[in-house]
Coordinates of C-alpha atoms in Angstrom, one line a residue:
Chain V
M1 CA 78.4 127.8 -17.0
T2 CA 74.8 127.1 -16.4
Y3 CA 75.6 124.5 -13.7
L4 CA 77.1 127.1 -11.3
P5 CA 73.9 128.9 -10.4
K6 CA 72.1 125.6 -9.9
V7 CA 74.8 124.4 -7.5
L8 CA 74.7 127.6 -5.7
M9 CA 71.0 127.4 -5.3
L10 CA 71.2 123.9 -4.1
V11 CA 73.7 124.8 -1.4
A12 CA 71.7 127.8 -0.4
G13 CA 68.6 125.7 -0.3
L14 CA 70.3 123.2 2.1
G15 CA 71.5 126.0 4.2
L16 CA 68.1 127.4 4.5
A17 CA 66.5 124.1 5.3
A18 CA 69.0 123.5 8.2
C19 CA 68.3 126.9 9.6
T20 CA 64.5 127.0 9.4
N21 CA 64.1 123.6 10.9
P22 CA 65.2 124.3 14.5
D23 CA 63.2 121.4 16.1
R24 CA 65.0 118.6 14.5
F25 CA 68.2 118.9 16.5
G26 CA 67.0 121.1 19.3
A27 CA 68.2 124.7 18.7
G28 CA 69.1 123.8 15.2
D29 CA 72.4 125.7 15.2
G30 CA 75.1 123.3 14.6
T31 CA 77.4 125.7 16.4
G32 CA 76.3 124.2 19.7
A33 CA 77.6 120.7 19.2
G34 CA 81.1 121.4 17.9
G35 CA 83.1 120.6 21.0
A36 CA 85.9 118.0 21.0
G37 CA 84.7 114.5 21.7
Y38 CA 81.1 115.1 20.8
G39 CA 81.4 114.6 17.1
N40 CA 79.4 116.3 14.5
G41 CA 75.8 115.5 15.6
S42 CA 74.3 116.0 12.2
G43 CA 76.7 113.7 10.4
V44 CA 76.4 110.9 12.9
N45 CA 72.7 111.2 13.3
G46 CA 72.2 111.2 9.6
G47 CA 71.0 107.6 9.6
Y48 CA 68.2 108.4 11.9
L49 CA 66.8 111.4 10.0
D50 CA 64.3 109.2 8.3
G51 CA 63.6 107.2 11.5
S52 CA 60.1 107.9 12.7
A53 CA 59.2 109.5 16.0
S54 CA 57.4 106.3 16.9
D55 CA 60.7 104.4 17.2
P56 CA 61.5 105.0 20.9
R57 CA 65.2 104.6 20.2
S58 CA 65.3 107.4 17.7
P59 CA 66.5 111.0 18.3
A60 CA 63.2 112.0 16.7
Y61 CA 61.4 110.3 19.5
F62 CA 63.5 112.1 22.0
N63 CA 63.0 115.4 20.4
Q64 CA 59.3 115.1 19.7
A65 CA 57.6 112.5 21.9
I66 CA 59.7 113.2 25.1
G67 CA 60.5 116.8 24.3
D68 CA 64.0 118.2 24.0
R69 CA 63.4 121.4 25.9
V70 CA 62.1 122.8 29.1
L71 CA 61.0 126.4 29.7
F72 CA 61.6 128.8 32.5
A73 CA 60.0 131.8 34.2
V74 CA 61.4 135.3 33.7
D75 CA 64.9 135.6 35.2
Q76 CA 64.5 132.1 36.8
S77 CA 66.3 128.8 36.5
T78 CA 64.0 126.8 38.7
L79 CA 62.6 123.6 37.2
S80 CA 58.8 123.6 37.1
A81 CA 56.9 120.3 37.7
D82 CA 56.3 120.1 33.9
A83 CA 60.0 120.6 33.3
Q84 CA 60.8 117.9 35.8
A85 CA 58.5 115.5 34.1
T86 CA 60.1 116.1 30.8
L87 CA 63.6 115.7 32.2
D88 CA 62.6 112.5 34.0
A89 CA 61.8 111.1 30.5
Q90 CA 64.9 112.6 29.1
A91 CA 67.0 110.9 31.8
Q92 CA 65.2 107.6 31.2
W93 CA 65.8 107.8 27.5
L94 CA 69.5 108.8 27.9
M95 CA 70.1 105.8 30.3
T96 CA 68.4 103.5 27.8
N97 CA 70.2 104.8 24.8
S98 CA 73.7 105.0 26.3
D99 CA 75.5 105.6 23.1
Y100 CA 74.3 109.2 23.1
L101 CA 75.8 112.2 24.5
A102 CA 74.0 115.4 25.2
V103 CA 74.8 119.1 25.2
I104 CA 72.4 121.2 27.2
E105 CA 72.0 124.6 25.7
G106 CA 70.6 127.4 27.9
H107 CA 68.9 130.4 26.5
A108 CA 67.4 133.6 27.7
D109 CA 64.8 136.0 26.2
E110 CA 65.7 139.4 24.8
Q111 CA 64.7 141.2 28.0
G112 CA 68.1 141.4 29.6
T113 CA 71.6 142.6 29.0
R114 CA 73.7 140.5 26.8
E115 CA 76.4 139.2 29.2
Y116 CA 74.1 138.7 32.1
N117 CA 71.9 136.6 29.9
I118 CA 74.8 134.4 29.0
A119 CA 75.3 133.8 32.7
L120 CA 71.6 133.3 33.2
G121 CA 71.4 130.8 30.3
A122 CA 74.3 128.9 31.9
R123 CA 72.3 128.7 35.2
R124 CA 69.3 127.2 33.2
A125 CA 71.5 124.7 31.4
N126 CA 73.1 123.7 34.7
A127 CA 69.8 123.2 36.4
V128 CA 68.9 120.7 33.7
M129 CA 72.3 119.1 33.7
E130 CA 72.3 118.6 37.5
Y131 CA 68.7 117.2 37.3
L132 CA 69.7 114.7 34.7
I133 CA 72.7 113.6 36.7
S134 CA 70.5 113.3 39.9
K135 CA 68.3 111.0 37.9
G136 CA 71.3 108.7 37.0
V137 CA 72.7 110.0 33.8
A138 CA 76.5 109.9 33.9
S139 CA 77.9 113.4 34.1
G140 CA 80.6 112.6 31.6
R141 CA 77.9 112.3 28.9
L142 CA 76.6 115.8 29.5
R143 CA 77.9 119.2 28.7
Q144 CA 76.4 122.6 29.2
I145 CA 76.7 125.8 27.2
S146 CA 74.8 129.1 27.2
Y147 CA 73.7 131.2 24.2
G148 CA 72.2 133.9 26.3
K149 CA 69.8 135.9 24.1
E150 CA 71.9 135.2 20.9
R151 CA 69.6 132.4 19.5
P152 CA 65.9 133.0 20.0
V153 CA 63.6 130.6 18.3
E154 CA 60.7 133.1 18.4
V155 CA 61.1 136.6 17.3
C156 CA 58.1 138.6 18.5
S157 CA 58.6 140.9 21.4
Q158 CA 55.8 139.6 23.5
E159 CA 55.5 137.1 26.4
A160 CA 54.2 134.4 24.0
C161 CA 57.6 134.4 22.3
Y162 CA 59.7 135.2 25.3
A163 CA 58.2 132.2 27.1
K164 CA 59.5 129.9 24.3
N165 CA 62.9 131.5 24.2
R166 CA 63.6 131.1 28.0
R167 CA 64.6 127.5 27.5
A168 CA 67.1 124.8 28.0
V169 CA 67.4 122.4 25.1
T170 CA 68.9 118.9 25.4
V171 CA 70.8 118.4 22.1
I172 CA 71.7 114.7 21.7
S173 CA 74.4 113.3 19.5
M174 CA 76.0 109.9 19.0
G175 CA 79.1 109.5 21.1
M176 CA 82.4 108.8 19.4
T177 CA 83.6 106.2 21.7
S178 CA 80.9 105.0 24.1
Chain K
M1 CA 102.5 181.6 23.7
T2 CA 101.5 184.0 26.4
R3 CA 98.6 185.2 24.5
L4 CA 97.5 181.6 23.8
L5 CA 97.5 180.8 27.5
A6 CA 95.6 183.9 28.4
L7 CA 92.9 183.1 25.9
I8 CA 92.6 179.5 27.0
L9 CA 92.9 180.0 30.8
A10 CA 91.1 183.3 31.4
P11 CA 87.6 182.1 30.4
A12 CA 88.0 179.0 32.6
L13 CA 88.6 181.3 35.6
A14 CA 85.9 183.6 34.4
V15 CA 83.2 181.0 34.5
A16 CA 84.3 178.9 37.4
G17 CA 81.7 178.7 40.1
L18 CA 78.8 179.7 37.9
A19 CA 75.8 177.3 38.2
A20 CA 74.8 177.0 34.6
P21 CA 76.6 179.4 32.3
A22 CA 75.2 177.9 29.2
L23 CA 77.2 180.1 26.9
A24 CA 79.5 182.8 27.9
Q25 CA 78.4 185.6 25.6
D26 CA 80.6 188.2 27.1
G27 CA 84.3 188.1 27.0
P28 CA 86.3 185.5 25.1
L29 CA 84.8 182.7 23.1
R30 CA 83.8 179.9 25.4
I31 CA 81.2 177.2 25.8
E32 CA 80.9 175.7 29.2
I33 CA 79.5 172.2 29.0
T34 CA 77.1 171.8 31.9
E35 CA 73.8 170.2 32.5
G36 CA 72.0 173.4 31.7
V37 CA 70.4 174.1 28.4
V38 CA 72.9 175.2 25.9
E39 CA 72.2 177.7 23.1
P40 CA 74.5 176.3 20.4
L41 CA 77.3 178.6 19.5
P42 CA 77.0 180.0 16.0
Y43 CA 80.1 179.5 13.9
A44 CA 81.2 179.7 10.2
V45 CA 83.5 177.4 8.4
P46 CA 84.0 178.5 4.8
D47 CA 85.4 176.0 2.5
F48 CA 89.1 175.5 3.0
V49 CA 91.3 177.0 0.4
A50 CA 92.9 174.5 -2.0
E51 CA 96.5 175.5 -2.3
T52 CA 97.4 173.0 -4.9
G53 CA 95.2 171.8 -7.7
D54 CA 94.9 168.2 -6.6
A55 CA 93.8 169.3 -3.1
A56 CA 90.6 170.9 -4.4
Q57 CA 88.5 167.7 -4.0
Y58 CA 89.6 167.5 -0.3
A59 CA 89.4 171.1 0.7
Q60 CA 85.6 171.2 0.6
Q61 CA 85.1 167.8 2.0
I62 CA 87.3 168.5 4.9
S63 CA 85.4 171.6 5.9
R64 CA 82.1 169.7 5.6
V65 CA 83.4 167.0 8.0
I66 CA 84.6 169.6 10.4
A67 CA 81.1 171.2 10.3
D68 CA 79.4 167.7 10.8
D69 CA 81.6 167.1 13.9
L70 CA 81.0 170.4 15.5
T71 CA 77.3 170.7 14.7
G72 CA 76.8 167.1 15.6
T73 CA 77.8 167.8 19.2
G74 CA 74.7 170.0 19.7
L75 CA 76.9 172.7 21.1
F76 CA 77.6 174.5 17.9
R77 CA 75.4 175.8 15.1
E78 CA 76.8 176.4 11.6
I79 CA 75.9 179.5 9.8
P80 CA 75.1 178.3 6.2
R81 CA 77.7 179.1 3.7
D82 CA 75.2 181.0 1.5
A83 CA 74.8 183.5 4.2
H84 CA 78.5 184.3 4.3
I85 CA 79.5 187.8 3.1
S86 CA 83.3 187.4 3.0
R87 CA 85.0 184.9 0.9
V88 CA 88.2 183.4 2.1
S89 CA 90.4 182.7 -0.9
N90 CA 93.8 183.0 0.8
F91 CA 94.7 181.5 4.1
S92 CA 97.0 184.4 4.9
S93 CA 94.7 187.2 4.1
P94 CA 93.4 189.3 7.0
I95 CA 90.0 188.4 8.4
Q96 CA 87.2 190.9 7.7
F97 CA 85.7 190.5 11.2
S98 CA 82.9 192.9 10.4
D99 CA 81.6 190.6 7.7
W100 CA 81.4 187.8 10.2
K101 CA 79.9 189.8 13.0
A102 CA 77.2 190.9 10.6
I103 CA 76.0 187.3 10.3
N104 CA 76.6 186.7 14.0
A105 CA 79.3 184.1 13.5
Q106 CA 80.9 184.0 16.9
A107 CA 83.6 181.6 15.9
L108 CA 85.2 181.4 12.5
I109 CA 87.4 178.5 11.2
T110 CA 89.6 179.2 8.2
G111 CA 91.9 176.6 6.6
A112 CA 93.7 175.4 3.6
V113 CA 94.6 172.1 2.2
S114 CA 97.6 171.2 0.0
S115 CA 98.9 168.0 -1.5
D116 CA 102.6 167.3 -2.1
G117 CA 101.8 165.4 -5.2
A118 CA 103.0 162.1 -3.7
G119 CA 99.8 161.3 -1.9
K120 CA 100.3 163.3 1.2
L121 CA 97.7 165.9 2.2
T122 CA 98.3 168.7 4.7
A123 CA 95.5 170.7 6.3
K124 CA 96.2 173.9 8.2
F125 CA 93.6 176.0 10.1
R126 CA 93.0 179.0 12.3
V127 CA 90.2 179.6 14.8
W128 CA 89.0 183.2 15.2
D129 CA 87.0 184.8 18.1
V130 CA 85.0 187.1 15.8
F131 CA 83.6 189.5 18.4
A132 CA 87.0 189.8 20.1
G133 CA 88.7 190.2 16.8
T134 CA 91.5 187.8 17.8
E135 CA 92.8 184.4 16.9
L136 CA 91.8 181.7 19.4
G137 CA 94.9 179.6 20.0
Q138 CA 97.5 179.3 17.3
G139 CA 97.3 178.0 13.8
M140 CA 98.2 174.3 13.4
Q141 CA 98.6 171.9 10.6
F142 CA 98.2 168.2 10.2
S143 CA 99.3 165.8 7.5
A144 CA 98.0 162.4 6.4
T145 CA 97.9 160.2 3.4
A146 CA 95.0 161.2 1.0
D147 CA 92.8 158.3 2.2
G148 CA 93.1 159.6 5.7
W149 CA 91.6 163.0 4.8
R150 CA 88.7 162.5 7.2
R151 CA 91.1 162.1 10.0
L152 CA 92.6 165.6 9.1
A153 CA 89.1 167.0 9.4
H154 CA 88.5 165.3 12.7
K155 CA 91.8 166.6 14.1
V156 CA 90.9 170.1 13.2
A157 CA 87.5 169.7 14.7
D158 CA 88.9 168.3 17.9
Q159 CA 91.2 171.4 18.2
V160 CA 88.3 173.7 17.7
Y161 CA 86.0 171.9 20.1
S162 CA 88.8 171.7 22.7
R163 CA 89.7 175.4 22.4
I164 CA 86.2 176.6 22.7
T165 CA 84.9 174.1 25.4
G166 CA 88.1 173.5 27.3
E167 CA 87.4 169.8 27.1
G168 CA 89.4 167.1 25.3
G169 CA 88.1 166.3 21.9
Y170 CA 86.7 162.9 20.6
F171 CA 86.2 163.2 16.8
D172 CA 89.5 161.5 15.8
S173 CA 88.6 158.2 17.4
R174 CA 87.3 154.8 16.4
V175 CA 84.6 152.5 17.7
V176 CA 84.8 148.7 17.5
F177 CA 81.3 147.1 17.4
V178 CA 79.4 144.1 16.2
S179 CA 77.9 144.4 12.8
E180 CA 74.6 142.6 12.5
T181 CA 72.7 141.2 9.5
G182 CA 69.8 138.9 9.1
P183 CA 66.6 138.4 11.2
K184 CA 66.6 138.0 14.9
D185 CA 66.5 134.2 14.8
E186 CA 69.2 133.9 12.3
R187 CA 71.4 136.9 13.0
A188 CA 75.0 136.9 11.6
K189 CA 77.5 138.9 13.6
R190 CA 80.9 140.2 12.7
L191 CA 83.3 142.4 14.5
A192 CA 83.9 145.7 12.8
V193 CA 85.7 149.0 13.4
M194 CA 84.6 152.4 12.2
D195 CA 85.3 156.1 12.7
Y196 CA 83.3 157.6 15.6
D197 CA 80.8 159.0 13.1
G198 CA 80.2 155.7 11.3
A199 CA 82.5 156.3 8.4
N200 CA 85.2 153.8 7.2
V201 CA 83.7 150.6 8.4
Q202 CA 86.2 147.7 8.3
F203 CA 85.3 144.1 9.2
L204 CA 87.6 142.3 11.6
T205 CA 86.1 138.8 11.7
S206 CA 83.9 136.6 9.4
S207 CA 80.4 135.8 10.4
N208 CA 81.1 132.1 10.9
S209 CA 80.7 132.2 14.7
I210 CA 78.8 134.3 17.1
V211 CA 80.9 137.2 18.3
I212 CA 79.9 139.6 21.0
A213 CA 81.0 142.6 23.1
P214 CA 84.4 143.7 21.7
R215 CA 86.4 146.1 23.9
F216 CA 89.1 148.3 22.7
S217 CA 92.5 148.4 24.6
P218 CA 93.3 151.8 26.1
N219 CA 95.6 152.7 23.2
G220 CA 93.4 151.3 20.5
S221 CA 95.8 148.7 19.2
R222 CA 94.0 145.6 20.4
V223 CA 90.4 144.4 20.9
L224 CA 89.1 141.8 23.4
Y225 CA 86.0 140.0 22.3
T226 CA 84.0 136.8 23.0
S227 CA 83.5 134.3 20.3
Y228 CA 81.7 131.0 20.0
E229 CA 84.3 129.7 17.6
T230 CA 85.3 126.7 19.8
G231 CA 81.7 125.9 20.7
E232 CA 81.5 127.7 24.0
P233 CA 82.1 131.4 24.5
R234 CA 85.7 132.1 24.9
I235 CA 87.7 135.3 25.0
H236 CA 90.0 136.3 22.2
V237 CA 92.4 139.2 21.7
L238 CA 92.8 140.7 18.3
D239 CA 95.6 142.9 17.0
V240 CA 93.8 145.7 15.0
G241 CA 96.8 146.4 12.7
S242 CA 97.3 142.8 11.6
V243 CA 93.8 141.6 12.2
Q244 CA 95.2 138.5 13.8
S245 CA 93.6 137.1 16.9
R246 CA 94.3 134.5 19.5
M247 CA 92.3 132.8 22.2
L248 CA 93.3 133.7 25.7
P249 CA 94.3 130.7 27.9
T250 CA 91.2 130.7 30.0
T251 CA 90.1 127.2 31.2
D252 CA 89.3 124.9 28.3
G253 CA 85.7 123.7 28.1
V254 CA 84.5 126.5 30.4
M255 CA 82.6 129.6 29.3
S256 CA 84.5 132.8 29.6
F257 CA 83.2 136.2 28.5
A258 CA 82.6 139.8 29.4
P259 CA 86.3 140.9 29.1
R260 CA 87.6 144.4 29.6
F261 CA 91.1 145.8 29.6
S262 CA 92.9 147.4 32.6
P263 CA 93.8 151.1 32.2
D264 CA 97.4 150.1 31.4
G265 CA 96.3 147.4 28.9
S266 CA 98.3 144.7 30.7
Q267 CA 95.4 142.8 32.3
L268 CA 91.8 142.1 31.7
L269 CA 88.8 141.5 33.9
Y270 CA 86.5 138.7 32.6
S271 CA 83.8 136.3 33.7
M272 CA 83.9 132.6 33.9
T273 CA 81.0 130.2 34.6
R274 CA 81.3 126.9 36.5
G275 CA 78.1 125.0 36.9
S276 CA 75.5 127.7 37.6
N277 CA 78.0 130.1 39.1
T278 CA 79.6 133.0 37.3
D279 CA 82.5 134.9 38.9
I280 CA 84.9 137.6 38.0
Y281 CA 88.6 136.9 37.3
A282 CA 91.6 139.0 36.3
M283 CA 94.3 137.8 33.9
D284 CA 97.6 139.1 33.1
I285 CA 97.6 139.1 29.3
N286 CA 101.2 138.3 28.7
S287 CA 101.7 135.6 31.3
G288 CA 98.2 134.2 31.2
Q289 CA 98.2 134.1 35.0
T290 CA 94.7 134.5 36.5
R291 CA 93.3 135.5 39.8
Q292 CA 89.7 135.1 41.0
L293 CA 88.1 138.3 42.4
T294 CA 84.6 137.2 43.4
T295 CA 83.5 134.0 45.1
A296 CA 79.7 134.5 45.7
P297 CA 77.5 131.6 44.3
S298 CA 75.5 134.2 42.3
I299 CA 76.2 135.8 38.9
E300 CA 79.0 138.3 38.9
T301 CA 79.8 139.8 35.5
G302 CA 80.3 143.0 33.5
A303 CA 83.4 144.1 35.4
S304 CA 85.1 147.4 34.5
F305 CA 88.2 149.1 36.0
S306 CA 88.3 152.5 37.5
P307 CA 90.6 154.7 35.4
D308 CA 93.3 154.6 38.1
G309 CA 93.1 150.9 38.2
S310 CA 92.5 150.6 41.9
K311 CA 88.8 149.5 41.9
I312 CA 86.3 147.6 39.8
V313 CA 82.6 148.0 39.3
F314 CA 80.6 145.0 38.4
E315 CA 77.0 143.7 38.4
S316 CA 75.8 140.9 40.6
D317 CA 72.5 139.3 41.3
R318 CA 73.5 138.2 44.9
S319 CA 70.7 140.4 46.3
G320 CA 68.1 138.6 44.1
S321 CA 68.3 141.0 41.1
Q322 CA 71.1 142.6 39.0
Q323 CA 72.7 145.5 40.9
L324 CA 76.0 147.3 40.7
Y325 CA 78.9 146.9 43.2
V326 CA 82.3 148.4 43.6
M327 CA 85.2 146.7 45.2
P328 CA 89.1 147.2 45.5
V329 CA 90.9 145.4 42.7
G330 CA 93.1 143.6 45.3
G331 CA 90.0 142.0 46.7
G332 CA 87.8 142.8 49.7
E333 CA 84.1 143.3 50.4
P334 CA 82.1 144.7 47.5
T335 CA 79.9 147.7 48.3
R336 CA 76.5 147.9 46.6
I337 CA 76.0 151.3 44.8
S338 CA 72.6 150.9 43.0
F339 CA 69.5 151.2 45.0
G340 CA 66.8 152.6 42.7
Q341 CA 63.9 150.7 41.2
G342 CA 64.7 148.0 38.7
R343 CA 67.8 146.1 37.6
Y344 CA 71.3 147.5 36.8
G345 CA 73.9 146.0 34.5
T346 CA 76.8 146.7 32.2
P347 CA 78.6 149.3 34.4
V348 CA 81.4 151.2 32.8
W349 CA 83.7 153.7 34.6
S350 CA 84.0 157.0 33.0
P351 CA 87.6 157.9 31.7
R352 CA 87.4 160.9 34.0
G353 CA 86.7 158.7 37.0
D354 CA 83.7 160.8 38.2
L355 CA 80.8 158.7 36.8
I356 CA 79.7 155.1 36.2
A357 CA 77.4 154.5 33.1
F358 CA 75.0 151.6 33.2
T359 CA 72.0 149.9 31.6
K360 CA 68.9 150.0 33.7
Q361 CA 65.8 147.8 33.3
N362 CA 62.6 148.9 35.0
A363 CA 58.9 148.4 34.3
G364 CA 59.5 146.9 30.9
R365 CA 61.8 149.7 29.6
F366 CA 65.5 150.0 29.2
H367 CA 67.6 153.1 30.0
I368 CA 71.2 154.2 29.7
G369 CA 72.0 156.1 32.8
V370 CA 74.9 157.5 34.9
M371 CA 75.6 157.8 38.6
R372 CA 78.4 159.0 40.7
T373 CA 80.8 156.3 41.8
D374 CA 79.2 156.0 45.2
G375 CA 75.8 155.5 43.5
S376 CA 74.5 159.0 44.2
E377 CA 72.9 161.4 41.7
E378 CA 71.5 158.7 39.4
R379 CA 70.3 160.2 36.1
L380 CA 68.7 158.3 33.3
L381 CA 69.7 159.7 29.8
T382 CA 67.6 157.5 27.5
A383 CA 64.5 155.3 27.5
S384 CA 63.3 152.8 24.9
F385 CA 62.2 149.2 24.4
L386 CA 65.9 148.1 24.6
D387 CA 68.9 150.3 25.2
E388 CA 72.0 148.5 26.2
G389 CA 75.8 148.6 26.8
P390 CA 77.1 152.2 27.1
T391 CA 80.7 153.1 26.2
W392 CA 82.3 156.4 27.0
A393 CA 83.8 158.9 24.5
P394 CA 87.5 159.5 25.2
N395 CA 86.6 162.8 26.9
G396 CA 83.9 161.3 29.1
R397 CA 81.2 163.7 27.8
V398 CA 79.3 161.5 25.4
L399 CA 78.1 157.9 25.6
M400 CA 77.5 155.5 22.7
F401 CA 75.1 152.5 23.1
A402 CA 72.9 150.1 21.1
R403 CA 69.2 150.4 20.7
E404 CA 67.2 147.4 19.5
T405 CA 63.7 147.9 18.1
Q406 CA 61.0 145.5 19.1
G407 CA 59.1 142.9 17.2
A408 CA 59.9 140.3 14.6
T409 CA 61.6 142.8 12.3
G410 CA 63.5 144.5 15.2
S411 CA 67.1 145.5 14.6
S412 CA 69.9 147.1 16.4
S413 CA 71.6 150.5 15.8
L414 CA 74.1 152.6 17.6
Y415 CA 73.2 155.9 19.2
T416 CA 75.1 158.7 21.1
V417 CA 73.9 160.9 23.9
D418 CA 75.6 163.6 25.8
V419 CA 76.2 162.8 29.5
S420 CA 73.7 165.6 30.1
G421 CA 71.0 163.6 28.3
R422 CA 70.9 166.0 25.5
N423 CA 71.6 165.4 21.8
L424 CA 70.5 161.8 21.3
K425 CA 71.6 160.8 17.7
R426 CA 71.7 157.7 15.7
V427 CA 75.1 156.7 14.3
R428 CA 74.9 155.8 10.6
T429 CA 76.2 152.3 10.0
P430 CA 75.8 150.2 6.8
D431 CA 74.1 147.3 8.6
G432 CA 72.7 146.7 12.1
A433 CA 75.1 147.4 14.9
S434 CA 75.5 146.6 18.6
D435 CA 78.0 146.4 21.4
P436 CA 80.0 149.5 20.7
S437 CA 83.3 150.1 22.4
W438 CA 84.8 153.6 21.9
G439 CA 88.5 153.7 21.5
P440 CA 91.0 156.5 22.4
L441 CA 91.6 159.8 20.7
Q442 CA 94.2 159.0 18.1

């Protein structure tokens, strides 16, 4: 009888850890990488969780050293010079590490209507995807999705937060067959 | 029957053409709903008579829900029961009009509730025009199972509202919405349905996937909604009775969202995104056959049919910002109808066909507004940090929408407002709530 609460607490603790650590796999919501053919990123990437960000082949390096996300101006999907520099490095990494696939998740801040923001997030994700393709990443390795304003990473209602929420995150996962 | 028609029709003729007859004090009982200021009509609803012992617990509750419905419109003011002089202890007894005149009750609602002992409740009622000393319309009765007692009350209130305003009612209706729990960055969303007043919440989905923007079918039997269940947003249709849903055969691997039923329930409008381009499509629900309605490289979404099914209104940022456009459903050139300052989205055609409700964003504020279908006579009804997604009451007189409060602890709630801009009210829901869609009068 006394084991049950402990098990529940452990499960709850794991759930919490996964949810409050959004930077490890980009947006941190496993909901994004559930598409057929992309495998379950967290499972396949499990071996790399302990890999250090200084290993240039590691997802941690991609997420932290290169940067898994680019930010956008209000209501825009244009890639800034900073964003292009990040994406140049992402493209290089993806071409070097050809076993990985990527889902590009587009997001919007809360200053917009829900459905428009889904379309706007798609525009942002597509801008990133097209850029990566233009730099040589095979289009078949990339997929885009938009969460609109459904998955903010920052919760204040000020520009400091909005700026971080207007983002496109490149979420990498090990390919099943590549 | 002749007397009933005279009572209902005569006032309509009497007030026709008046600019703002807030309340017709002279002549038969009547509220004309206009944009003018309304002095709420004083009415009394003594506790309904329990005609069987086991109906006692419902008799009082039913009269309270009737009062909540009527007073909640802002058009009626209840005279408290402790001010009543007469007691109504028998449904058939004559009304002592002088006792009700003395407390200035212009309308009086009397009723009785009985139970057949096998779980069926029956409520009957009469509406009285106190100062004319006559009955307004005819007595009616409704039956339901005991757990449907609130519906009995709503049906009575709809009749009273209808007889006094000349408008269709909306109390016996349901709203499908998204129930929200958790903080902004970890919000769990479930589809839920409730009575229009927030009672009887039932969940329709689990919170395993993001669900957004459910939309009732015209007869209330089905709900279209968008779910991230498969990874990307896809449109599903749910049967409210069986709570079974299926994904519609939109293109696999492609985002589809923003669905809305046609007036006959046979088709839906929706948006699909290819690359950076979002366009509007129509689908026949039974055959799954689709047709593309817009082709611009910009974002076209939020499409809604006119009630006659001949046109659609939608939002597009082809001009550089979100604006509203109307086009024939068969195709053709869209006409822009929004020209004010700011951005316009989520257009919804009124069930009466006369107005389009929308969300407007301007200077850091959000508004719910209405305009005529050619874009003229824009009126903003609300203003806040974030108001979004209006839906029409079945009679086209009231709008419900979601209001999100700002900051890290912000949460979303549902509100209603009259199309006049009066009577802004929060709808009580157990948790946070967003994306309401108002179903038909049942």
